[in-house]
Amino acid sequence: MAIRRVGFIGLGIMGAPMAANLLRAGFQVTVWNRTAAKCEPLVAAGAKAADSPAAVAAASEVTLSCVTNSSDVEEVALGAGGVRDGAAPGTTYVDCSTISPEAARRVSARLAERRVAMLDAPVSGGDVGAKAGTLAIMVGGEAEVFEHCRPVLEAMGKTIVHVGGIGAGQVVKACNQVAGGLNLLAMAEAITLARRAGVDPEKMLEVVSAGAAGSWMLANLGPRALKGDFAPGFMVELMQKDLRLVLETAAQTHTALPGTALVNQLFTAVEAEGRGRDGTQAIVDAVGKLSRGAGD
Ligand SMILES: NC(=O)c1ccc[n+]([C@@H]2O[C@H](COP(=O)([O-])OP(=O)(O)OC[C@H]3O[C@@H](n4cnc5c(N)ncnc54)[C@H](OP(=O)(O)O)[C@@H]3O)[C@@H](O)[C@H]2O)c1
């Protein structure tokens, strides 16, 4: 049976446009957000607001969430008035937050006691991809649950890959953050060198973005950094949360990730300046400062 009723918990930078795309795709959408005012634009666009995650799950065949970290997912899924309290047997919970693989497995096991299936489906593509419905979505869980939920995921993303059992989506997201973090550092070093060597960094970005060294970071965040626009698509403090998850998984698996550790330290310097809520393009300033001497 095709899914018609979906729910969405957590209407932040990512969740709000993802829920809007579900509405646009024709699903009946029920939403809940801890700060209730963030439901208003979605209600104006045709969603129903519920008064708890349990009420969202009770109204939905598939309930999605996109909240901050592992403990937040455990709270909205398993806490009092959470998804577990409202979801009917046979329904599915899809978490799109970036959390630890262990937390995803713990939540899944508790939901399975109520015959509620779970997919971990973290996303990549930033606020830009969330709005455009072009996210990359890496999905862990049972293959047949994934196939059942595919139309829901397709309303929010373009590249949707089933990568293994529950928790595998989060492992792939950790790999994504390794590559993303190092691409941010590459962007910051390229901009710093252009500036210090007296070349217009905008021209540098224009041509380098189009060649073999191009990246999403160079194309999307480089121009924002050059304009001094540090508004978050993805906040430094969330990146740090993700890098801690990456380094935990690396430690557990005896994996040396020296580049990722360096990116983590540079973002610690950004946070130390009170800029944890800036966008990750703030790494450009941290790298730039390393070369600023008395004469600059
Ligand atoms: N932004 C990106 O580019 C990006 C890209 C890929 C993945 N992600 C991941 O997506 C997730 C959300 O990121 P975001 O950028 O959308 O963050 P955000 O704008 O800060 O939104 C976080 C959302 O989670 C809700 N929330 C947090 N803790 C909660 C709790 N304990 N109970 C209930 N609701 C809670 C917040 O509610 P309030 O409104 O009440 O605060 C808000 O709706 C994170 O795991 C992040 O790592 C983000």
XYZ file of C-alpha atoms in Angstrom, residues 29-177:
149
model
C 2.026 15.859 6.537
C 1.728 16.212 10.324
C 4.464 18.219 12.057
C 5.771 18.908 15.550
C 8.572 21.171 16.690
C 9.759 21.837 20.250
C 9.534 25.588 19.545
C 5.964 25.564 18.275
C 6.198 28.788 16.230
C 8.400 27.007 13.651
C 5.334 24.918 12.646
C 3.490 27.996 11.372
C 4.932 28.297 7.829
C 4.307 24.578 7.256
C 0.747 24.788 8.576
C 0.206 27.737 6.217
C 1.442 25.472 3.387
C -1.047 22.708 4.297
C 0.508 20.629 7.108
C -1.288 19.743 10.348
C 0.430 20.613 13.642
C 0.406 17.983 16.407
C 1.097 18.606 20.088
C 3.726 15.879 20.655
C 5.974 13.454 18.757
C 3.585 10.676 19.895
C 0.684 12.499 18.230
C 2.715 12.877 15.016
C 3.466 9.136 15.012
C -0.183 8.255 15.760
C -1.251 10.224 12.662
C 1.446 8.811 10.362
C 2.407 5.665 8.487
C 5.987 6.947 8.306
C 7.336 9.359 10.946
C 10.560 11.220 10.200
C 12.753 13.262 12.505
C 15.645 15.665 12.026
C 16.817 16.888 15.439
C 20.281 17.618 16.769
C 22.135 14.725 18.404
C 21.843 11.200 19.822
C 20.202 12.210 23.102
C 17.677 14.396 21.253
C 16.678 11.497 18.996
C 16.361 9.232 22.055
C 14.126 11.863 23.680
C 11.747 12.384 20.724
C 11.664 8.670 19.869
C 11.650 6.975 23.276
C 10.877 9.666 25.872
C 7.454 10.330 27.417
C 5.149 11.470 24.623
C 7.690 10.225 22.071
C 7.275 8.290 18.828
C 7.259 4.926 20.657
C 4.220 6.010 22.677
C 2.144 6.891 19.601
C 3.272 4.753 16.661
C 0.988 1.904 15.616
C 2.526 -1.551 14.989
C 3.543 -1.905 11.344
C 4.500 1.766 10.945
C 8.048 3.072 10.361
C 10.282 5.652 12.001
C 12.964 7.272 9.804
C 15.562 9.373 11.582
C 17.451 11.837 9.378
C 19.558 13.406 12.156
C 23.311 12.782 12.351
C 23.853 10.657 15.478
C 26.023 7.750 16.605
C 25.471 4.341 14.961
C 25.012 2.841 18.461
C 22.223 5.290 19.319
C 20.431 4.434 16.060
C 20.660 0.715 16.931
C 19.429 1.329 20.511
C 16.391 3.299 19.335
C 15.626 0.717 16.664
C 15.699 -2.124 19.208
C 13.293 -0.313 21.552
C 10.886 0.483 18.695
C 11.022 -3.116 17.470
C 9.465 -4.139 20.825
C 6.330 -2.322 19.560
C 6.679 -3.736 16.019
C 7.713 -0.320 14.703
C 10.469 -0.535 12.069
C 13.292 1.993 11.829
C 15.662 3.340 9.198
C 18.643 5.565 9.989
C 18.717 7.971 7.061
C 21.182 10.820 7.639
C 21.463 13.349 4.849
C 24.050 15.453 3.059
C 23.626 18.485 0.832
C 23.153 21.261 3.350
C 20.371 23.807 3.529
C 20.696 24.252 -0.250
C 20.014 20.562 -0.956
C 17.231 20.398 1.643
C 15.380 23.277 -0.070
C 15.958 21.946 -3.584
C 14.988 18.369 -2.642
C 18.355 17.117 -3.893
C 19.825 15.675 -0.691
C 22.064 12.618 -0.715
C 20.471 10.168 1.744
C 22.436 7.230 3.178
C 20.087 4.656 4.605
C 20.556 1.817 7.095
C 17.902 -0.759 7.981
C 16.009 -3.709 6.523
C 15.984 -3.714 2.696
C 12.227 -4.170 2.463
C 11.527 -1.318 4.889
C 13.837 0.835 2.761
C 11.954 -0.090 -0.434
C 8.616 0.651 1.262
C 9.840 4.114 2.332
C 11.645 4.958 -0.913
C 8.887 7.278 -2.269
C 9.057 9.342 0.939
C 12.840 9.633 0.702
C 12.601 10.504 -2.999
C 10.498 13.544 -2.144
C 13.474 14.969 -0.216
C 16.545 13.672 -1.995
C 18.071 12.815 -5.322
C 20.723 10.209 -4.480
C 19.292 7.645 -2.099
C 21.399 4.592 -1.302
C 20.660 1.657 0.998
C 24.071 1.075 2.594
C 23.426 -1.795 5.042
C 21.672 -2.701 8.292
C 20.552 -0.275 10.981
C 23.403 2.100 11.941
C 25.167 1.747 8.577
C 23.648 5.024 7.382
C 25.353 6.790 10.298
C 28.709 5.122 9.509
C 28.460 6.400 5.931
C 27.499 9.840 7.227
C 30.695 9.765 9.336
C 32.646 9.051 6.113
C 30.800 11.980 4.533
C 31.907 14.290 7.337
